[in-house]
């Protein structure tokens, strides 16, 4: 059994003359990311590795989570404004020695990808976190594996 955790970046600002890629987190976003990371850790949500979009708001969210987890972080360009296909290709290439990974990315792609696995409607708020069980022992079997949602957390509801 593998577990995939999807994290939408925390609330960001959009200062004047700032490119989308370089948008920082807002103060509320930083607080929500710290709150969510602490909540996951206190609820024994184990994670082996973090993968993050290199965009500032996603990477900073990942860094805040990593204050609780102290894991290896890898940035992946494909997680910036990722499509469902981007997510799927990244997941199928994950190393099998990792049982649980978290991916930090952006809407609309992260919601669309979650919806495709859950056959349900996920509307990810900023810093929303969804966890899925993936049946099987190899990430390469992702396409044909049964996928089951196991949790969905929103900062305003924890």
mmCIF file with all atom_site columns, N, CA and C in Angstrom, residues 60-84:
data_model
loop_
_atom_site.group_PDB
_atom_site.id
_atom_site.type_symbol
_atom_site.label_atom_id
_atom_site.label_alt_id
_atom_site.label_comp_id
_atom_site.label_asym_id
_atom_site.label_entity_id
_atom_site.label_seq_id
_atom_site.pdbx_PDB_ins_code
_atom_site.Cartn_x
_atom_site.Cartn_y
_atom_site.Cartn_z
_atom_site.occupancy
_atom_site.B_iso_or_equiv
_atom_site.pdbx_formal_charge
_atom_site.auth_seq_id
_atom_site.auth_comp_id
_atom_site.auth_asym_id
_atom_site.auth_atom_id
_atom_site.pdbx_PDB_model_num
ATOM 1  N N  . UNK A 1 60 ? 7.609  27.614 -0.138  1.00 0.00 ? 60 UNK A N  1
ATOM 2  C CA . UNK A 1 60 ? 7.596  28.149 1.224   1.00 0.00 ? 60 UNK A CA 1
ATOM 3  C C  . UNK A 1 60 ? 6.621  27.352 2.099   1.00 0.00 ? 60 UNK A C  1
ATOM 4  N N  . UNK A 1 61 ? 5.474  26.960 1.551   1.00 0.00 ? 61 UNK A N  1
ATOM 5  C CA . UNK A 1 61 ? 4.531  26.113 2.284   1.00 0.00 ? 61 UNK A CA 1
ATOM 6  C C  . UNK A 1 61 ? 5.217  24.808 2.670   1.00 0.00 ? 61 UNK A C  1
ATOM 7  N N  . UNK A 1 62 ? 5.916  24.220 1.726   1.00 0.00 ? 62 UNK A N  1
ATOM 8  C CA . UNK A 1 62 ? 6.652  22.980 1.971   1.00 0.00 ? 62 UNK A CA 1
ATOM 9  C C  . UNK A 1 62 ? 7.704  23.176 3.061   1.00 0.00 ? 62 UNK A C  1
ATOM 10 N N  . UNK A 1 63 ? 8.436  24.268 3.009   1.00 0.00 ? 63 UNK A N  1
ATOM 11 C CA . UNK A 1 63 ? 9.457  24.544 4.023   1.00 0.00 ? 63 UNK A CA 1
ATOM 12 C C  . UNK A 1 63 ? 8.839  24.661 5.416   1.00 0.00 ? 63 UNK A C  1
ATOM 13 N N  . UNK A 1 64 ? 7.677  25.287 5.506   1.00 0.00 ? 64 UNK A N  1
ATOM 14 C CA . UNK A 1 64 ? 7.004  25.420 6.806   1.00 0.00 ? 64 UNK A CA 1
ATOM 15 C C  . UNK A 1 64 ? 6.585  24.038 7.320   1.00 0.00 ? 64 UNK A C  1
ATOM 16 N N  . UNK A 1 65 ? 6.045  23.192 6.449   1.00 0.00 ? 65 UNK A N  1
ATOM 17 C CA . UNK A 1 65 ? 5.695  21.828 6.840   1.00 0.00 ? 65 UNK A CA 1
ATOM 18 C C  . UNK A 1 65 ? 6.947  21.083 7.301   1.00 0.00 ? 65 UNK A C  1
ATOM 19 N N  . UNK A 1 66 ? 8.046  21.346 6.644   1.00 0.00 ? 66 UNK A N  1
ATOM 20 C CA . UNK A 1 66 ? 9.266  20.611 6.944   1.00 0.00 ? 66 UNK A CA 1
ATOM 21 C C  . UNK A 1 66 ? 9.875  20.997 8.291   1.00 0.00 ? 66 UNK A C  1
ATOM 22 N N  . UNK A 1 67 ? 9.453  22.106 8.874   1.00 0.00 ? 67 UNK A N  1
ATOM 23 C CA . UNK A 1 67 ? 9.895  22.435 10.233  1.00 0.00 ? 67 UNK A CA 1
ATOM 24 C C  . UNK A 1 67 ? 9.377  21.385 11.202  1.00 0.00 ? 67 UNK A C  1
ATOM 25 N N  . UNK A 1 68 ? 8.222  20.790 10.905  1.00 0.00 ? 68 UNK A N  1
ATOM 26 C CA . UNK A 1 68 ? 7.659  19.721 11.727  1.00 0.00 ? 68 UNK A CA 1
ATOM 27 C C  . UNK A 1 68 ? 8.248  18.356 11.360  1.00 0.00 ? 68 UNK A C  1
ATOM 28 N N  . UNK A 1 69 ? 8.515  18.134 10.069  1.00 0.00 ? 69 UNK A N  1
ATOM 29 C CA . UNK A 1 69 ? 8.851  16.794 9.594   1.00 0.00 ? 69 UNK A CA 1
ATOM 30 C C  . UNK A 1 69 ? 10.348 16.531 9.406   1.00 0.00 ? 69 UNK A C  1
ATOM 31 N N  . UNK A 1 70 ? 11.118 17.531 9.050   1.00 0.00 ? 70 UNK A N  1
ATOM 32 C CA . UNK A 1 70 ? 12.557 17.349 8.828   1.00 0.00 ? 70 UNK A CA 1
ATOM 33 C C  . UNK A 1 70 ? 12.844 16.244 7.802   1.00 0.00 ? 70 UNK A C  1
ATOM 34 N N  . UNK A 1 71 ? 12.312 16.409 6.601   1.00 0.00 ? 71 UNK A N  1
ATOM 35 C CA . UNK A 1 71 ? 12.466 15.417 5.535   1.00 0.00 ? 71 UNK A CA 1
ATOM 36 C C  . UNK A 1 71 ? 13.300 15.965 4.385   1.00 0.00 ? 71 UNK A C  1
ATOM 37 N N  . UNK A 1 72 ? 13.627 15.075 3.477   1.00 0.00 ? 72 UNK A N  1
ATOM 38 C CA . UNK A 1 72 ? 14.243 15.501 2.231   1.00 0.00 ? 72 UNK A CA 1
ATOM 39 C C  . UNK A 1 72 ? 13.160 16.173 1.382   1.00 0.00 ? 72 UNK A C  1
ATOM 40 N N  . UNK A 1 73 ? 13.525 17.304 0.787   1.00 0.00 ? 73 UNK A N  1
ATOM 41 C CA . UNK A 1 73 ? 12.606 18.044 -0.089  1.00 0.00 ? 73 UNK A CA 1
ATOM 42 C C  . UNK A 1 73 ? 13.214 18.072 -1.488  1.00 0.00 ? 73 UNK A C  1
ATOM 43 N N  . UNK A 1 74 ? 12.394 17.756 -2.465  1.00 0.00 ? 74 UNK A N  1
ATOM 44 C CA . UNK A 1 74 ? 12.830 17.843 -3.857  1.00 0.00 ? 74 UNK A CA 1
ATOM 45 C C  . UNK A 1 74 ? 11.847 18.729 -4.616  1.00 0.00 ? 74 UNK A C  1
ATOM 46 N N  . UNK A 1 75 ? 12.374 19.706 -5.342  1.00 0.00 ? 75 UNK A N  1
ATOM 47 C CA . UNK A 1 75 ? 11.490 20.527 -6.176  1.00 0.00 ? 75 UNK A CA 1
ATOM 48 C C  . UNK A 1 75 ? 11.363 19.874 -7.550  1.00 0.00 ? 75 UNK A C  1
ATOM 49 N N  . UNK A 1 76 ? 10.179 20.020 -8.121  1.00 0.00 ? 76 UNK A N  1
ATOM 50 C CA . UNK A 1 76 ? 9.896  19.453 -9.440  1.00 0.00 ? 76 UNK A CA 1
ATOM 51 C C  . UNK A 1 76 ? 9.139  20.493 -10.250 1.00 0.00 ? 76 UNK A C  1
ATOM 52 N N  . UNK A 1 77 ? 9.732  20.897 -11.335 1.00 0.00 ? 77 UNK A N  1
ATOM 53 C CA . UNK A 1 77 ? 9.141  21.907 -12.206 1.00 0.00 ? 77 UNK A CA 1
ATOM 54 C C  . UNK A 1 77 ? 7.740  21.487 -12.660 1.00 0.00 ? 77 UNK A C  1
ATOM 55 N N  . UNK A 1 78 ? 7.530  20.192 -12.870 1.00 0.00 ? 78 UNK A N  1
ATOM 56 C CA . UNK A 1 78 ? 6.235  19.698 -13.348 1.00 0.00 ? 78 UNK A CA 1
ATOM 57 C C  . UNK A 1 78 ? 5.095  19.942 -12.356 1.00 0.00 ? 78 UNK A C  1
ATOM 58 N N  . UNK A 1 79 ? 5.419  20.270 -11.094 1.00 0.00 ? 79 UNK A N  1
ATOM 59 C CA . UNK A 1 79 ? 4.371  20.541 -10.102 1.00 0.00 ? 79 UNK A CA 1
ATOM 60 C C  . UNK A 1 79 ? 3.904  21.995 -10.146 1.00 0.00 ? 79 UNK A C  1
ATOM 61 N N  . UNK A 1 80 ? 4.574  22.835 -10.932 1.00 0.00 ? 80 UNK A N  1
ATOM 62 C CA . UNK A 1 80 ? 4.141  24.227 -11.082 1.00 0.00 ? 80 UNK A CA 1
ATOM 63 C C  . UNK A 1 80 ? 3.037  24.258 -12.130 1.00 0.00 ? 80 UNK A C  1
ATOM 64 N N  . UNK A 1 81 ? 1.848  24.669 -11.710 1.00 0.00 ? 81 UNK A N  1
ATOM 65 C CA . UNK A 1 81 ? 0.662  24.678 -12.584 1.00 0.00 ? 81 UNK A CA 1
ATOM 66 C C  . UNK A 1 81 ? 0.472  23.340 -13.283 1.00 0.00 ? 81 UNK A C  1
ATOM 67 N N  . UNK A 1 82 ? 0.574  22.271 -12.505 1.00 0.00 ? 82 UNK A N  1
ATOM 68 C CA . UNK A 1 82 ? 0.539  20.907 -13.034 1.00 0.00 ? 82 UNK A CA 1
ATOM 69 C C  . UNK A 1 82 ? -0.845 20.513 -13.526 1.00 0.00 ? 82 UNK A C  1
ATOM 70 N N  . UNK A 1 83 ? -0.835 19.759 -14.613 1.00 0.00 ? 83 UNK A N  1
ATOM 71 C CA . UNK A 1 83 ? -2.065 19.141 -15.107 1.00 0.00 ? 83 UNK A CA 1
ATOM 72 C C  . UNK A 1 83 ? -2.194 17.768 -14.443 1.00 0.00 ? 83 UNK A C  1
ATOM 73 N N  . UNK A 1 84 ? -3.339 17.130 -14.642 1.00 0.00 ? 84 UNK A N  1
ATOM 74 C CA . UNK A 1 84 ? -3.513 15.767 -14.128 1.00 0.00 ? 84 UNK A CA 1
ATOM 75 C C  . UNK A 1 84 ? -2.428 14.851 -14.674 1.00 0.00 ? 84 UNK A C  1
#
